[in-house]
XYZ file of C-alpha atoms in Angstrom:
221
model
C 149.567 83.329 27.851
C 151.186 83.541 24.402
C 152.611 86.994 23.754
C 152.859 87.884 27.442
C 155.757 87.654 29.896
C 155.641 84.443 31.943
C 156.516 86.380 35.100
C 154.846 89.795 34.971
C 152.390 89.320 32.048
C 153.652 92.392 30.203
C 153.408 92.223 26.418
C 156.480 90.704 24.793
C 158.519 92.259 22.035
C 161.246 89.607 21.688
C 161.473 85.845 21.190
C 161.936 84.871 24.845
C 158.886 83.930 26.966
C 159.814 86.622 29.510
C 160.382 90.362 29.123
C 163.631 92.323 29.273
C 162.799 93.808 32.681
C 162.182 90.380 34.223
C 165.295 89.026 32.531
C 167.351 91.772 34.170
C 165.895 90.889 37.582
C 166.500 87.134 37.432
C 168.692 86.062 40.395
C 171.788 85.034 38.458
C 174.438 82.932 40.117
C 177.227 85.020 38.664
C 179.885 84.712 41.373
C 180.043 81.053 42.332
C 182.393 78.165 43.010
C 183.423 76.466 39.775
C 183.300 73.048 41.437
C 179.964 73.130 43.298
C 178.303 76.369 42.062
C 177.708 77.655 45.608
C 177.152 81.426 45.503
C 180.109 83.358 46.891
C 180.532 86.970 47.944
C 183.797 87.109 46.006
C 186.049 84.620 44.288
C 189.041 86.008 46.168
C 192.221 84.238 45.126
C 190.580 81.345 43.300
C 187.448 79.972 41.678
C 186.875 77.049 44.099
C 185.273 77.538 47.505
C 186.944 76.532 50.743
C 184.456 73.694 51.306
C 185.386 72.074 47.984
C 189.079 72.492 48.760
C 188.602 70.684 52.086
C 186.207 68.001 50.812
C 186.013 67.858 47.000
C 182.737 66.450 45.648
C 182.707 63.388 43.416
C 181.808 65.572 40.417
C 184.300 67.847 38.678
C 182.328 70.964 37.781
C 178.844 72.444 38.111
C 176.779 74.664 35.822
C 173.976 76.267 37.835
C 173.096 79.641 36.298
C 170.548 80.981 38.821
C 170.029 81.266 42.566
C 166.995 79.656 44.161
C 165.174 82.874 44.995
C 161.976 84.507 43.800
C 160.500 84.296 41.221
C 162.146 80.907 40.674
C 160.894 79.501 43.981
C 157.259 79.888 42.934
C 157.987 78.609 39.436
C 159.748 75.461 40.666
C 156.993 74.799 43.209
C 154.297 75.141 40.531
C 156.161 72.588 38.442
C 157.009 70.065 41.177
C 153.934 70.250 43.379
C 151.202 71.217 40.887
C 152.579 69.317 37.862
C 152.304 72.500 35.779
C 153.776 71.668 32.335
C 154.002 75.348 31.383
C 156.181 75.969 34.432
C 158.344 72.993 33.457
C 158.720 74.265 29.904
C 159.759 77.654 31.260
C 162.404 76.029 33.495
C 163.844 74.297 30.431
C 163.876 77.564 28.472
C 165.646 79.363 31.324
C 168.343 76.704 31.419
C 168.821 76.594 27.655
C 168.940 80.400 27.525
C 171.671 80.429 30.188
C 173.778 77.486 29.005
C 173.133 77.383 25.277
C 171.877 74.835 22.762
C 174.748 72.438 23.463
C 175.254 70.573 26.732
C 178.251 71.916 28.681
C 179.851 68.444 28.848
C 179.143 64.736 28.823
C 178.293 61.885 26.488
C 175.149 60.934 28.447
C 172.624 62.852 30.555
C 171.674 61.208 33.863
C 168.977 62.710 36.073
C 168.654 62.249 39.814
C 165.927 59.594 40.175
C 163.004 60.760 42.269
C 161.959 59.292 45.587
C 159.486 56.446 45.095
C 157.081 57.879 47.657
C 157.193 61.451 46.348
C 156.907 60.312 42.724
C 153.733 58.367 43.571
C 152.388 61.360 45.486
C 153.048 63.828 42.656
C 152.168 61.457 39.847
C 155.392 62.153 37.953
C 159.159 62.503 38.397
C 160.070 66.192 37.873
C 163.765 65.599 37.080
C 162.923 62.818 34.604
C 160.493 65.212 32.882
C 163.182 67.917 32.652
C 165.746 65.336 31.538
C 163.601 64.180 28.620
C 163.127 67.779 27.457
C 166.795 68.721 27.820
C 168.066 65.510 26.208
C 165.946 66.289 23.152
C 167.098 69.916 22.987
C 170.761 69.049 23.540
C 170.640 65.901 21.380
C 172.257 64.045 24.261
C 171.300 60.417 25.016
C 169.678 60.012 28.425
C 170.385 57.203 30.873
C 168.276 56.334 33.893
C 169.885 55.894 37.293
C 168.345 53.553 39.845
C 167.042 54.182 43.341
C 168.591 51.447 45.471
C 166.677 52.640 48.522
C 164.230 55.419 49.192
C 165.453 58.342 51.263
C 163.491 60.767 53.367
C 163.063 64.379 52.302
C 166.223 66.485 52.480
C 164.191 69.492 53.599
C 165.359 70.879 56.941
C 168.527 68.739 57.117
C 172.003 70.217 57.513
C 174.878 69.323 55.188
C 176.110 66.319 57.143
C 172.612 64.901 57.562
C 171.915 65.349 53.843
C 175.029 63.332 52.969
C 174.014 60.522 55.341
C 170.451 60.548 54.005
C 171.478 59.807 50.404
C 174.559 57.657 51.032
C 174.459 54.617 48.703
C 170.956 55.594 47.581
C 171.751 55.373 43.856
C 173.054 52.846 41.399
C 173.537 52.723 37.655
C 174.246 49.913 35.245
C 177.683 50.251 33.706
C 179.919 50.547 32.016
C 179.359 54.265 31.537
C 181.151 56.398 28.969
C 184.122 58.373 30.236
C 182.179 61.662 30.524
C 178.633 62.115 31.843
C 176.428 65.040 32.845
C 174.152 64.770 35.894
C 170.914 66.729 36.252
C 168.830 67.997 39.161
C 166.252 70.782 39.280
C 167.546 72.662 42.342
C 170.948 72.135 43.960
C 170.954 72.818 47.702
C 174.159 71.477 49.251
C 175.079 69.163 46.384
C 174.813 66.034 48.565
C 172.336 64.280 46.249
C 174.379 64.953 43.123
C 177.539 63.919 44.977
C 175.956 60.556 45.865
C 174.869 60.014 42.254
C 178.339 61.018 41.012
C 179.908 58.376 43.279
C 177.613 55.753 41.747
C 178.633 56.922 38.265
C 182.333 56.658 39.131
C 181.772 53.102 40.345
C 180.139 52.407 36.952
C 183.163 53.682 35.038
C 182.676 57.439 34.478
C 185.841 59.499 34.881
C 184.715 63.052 34.076
C 181.461 64.118 35.711
C 179.708 67.464 35.415
C 176.449 68.502 37.012
C 173.778 70.904 35.866
C 170.782 72.375 37.671
C 168.620 75.399 37.149
C 169.209 77.034 40.526
C 171.474 76.871 43.588
C 170.200 77.552 47.089
C 172.202 80.362 48.755
C 174.126 79.228 51.857
C 172.033 81.382 54.224
C 168.867 79.519 53.165
C 170.153 75.985 53.845
């Protein structure tokens, strides 16, 4: 409702679509690996997690400002499973508020293409919808990646199984510019974005960043 907080429905006094109290309670991903954005208890002696040191992803850096916890879980589910455009608009506003009016990197924005089966079931591709909105706000040209094969849902799979599930699932027509920015709504282990980043490297990209609204904490994977 216009004039009311999108989360608690309190009257608003500022320009944001959520109130100061709800803003203070958002689950920010403040201490996280610079490479994969996984939440960390402490950065210790560096800003890259041990997993990225052992097996670096195909992308170079990640910007994921929030953790996938309430109230974001309900908001994302309303958007993805109920096709709620207001929820989608709020997701875009949360990301722009966290990252700014300029994309953090990249000459092109490339979203993770949705599963054929789930896109038919939902009637739309959530990441494509977010990508269109963000490309317009960031004034960043958008490119479409291709699904070379459909993959089953990643839900309930461990890290290794997630990597196998999306291996060689994506393709993109090159040549790409040197720097690109990949987009997903929620980043769980990073396996999907890693697979898309590999496809982008094969198409000529050399510097690859990723952006998502929220990162799933390790204890929820």
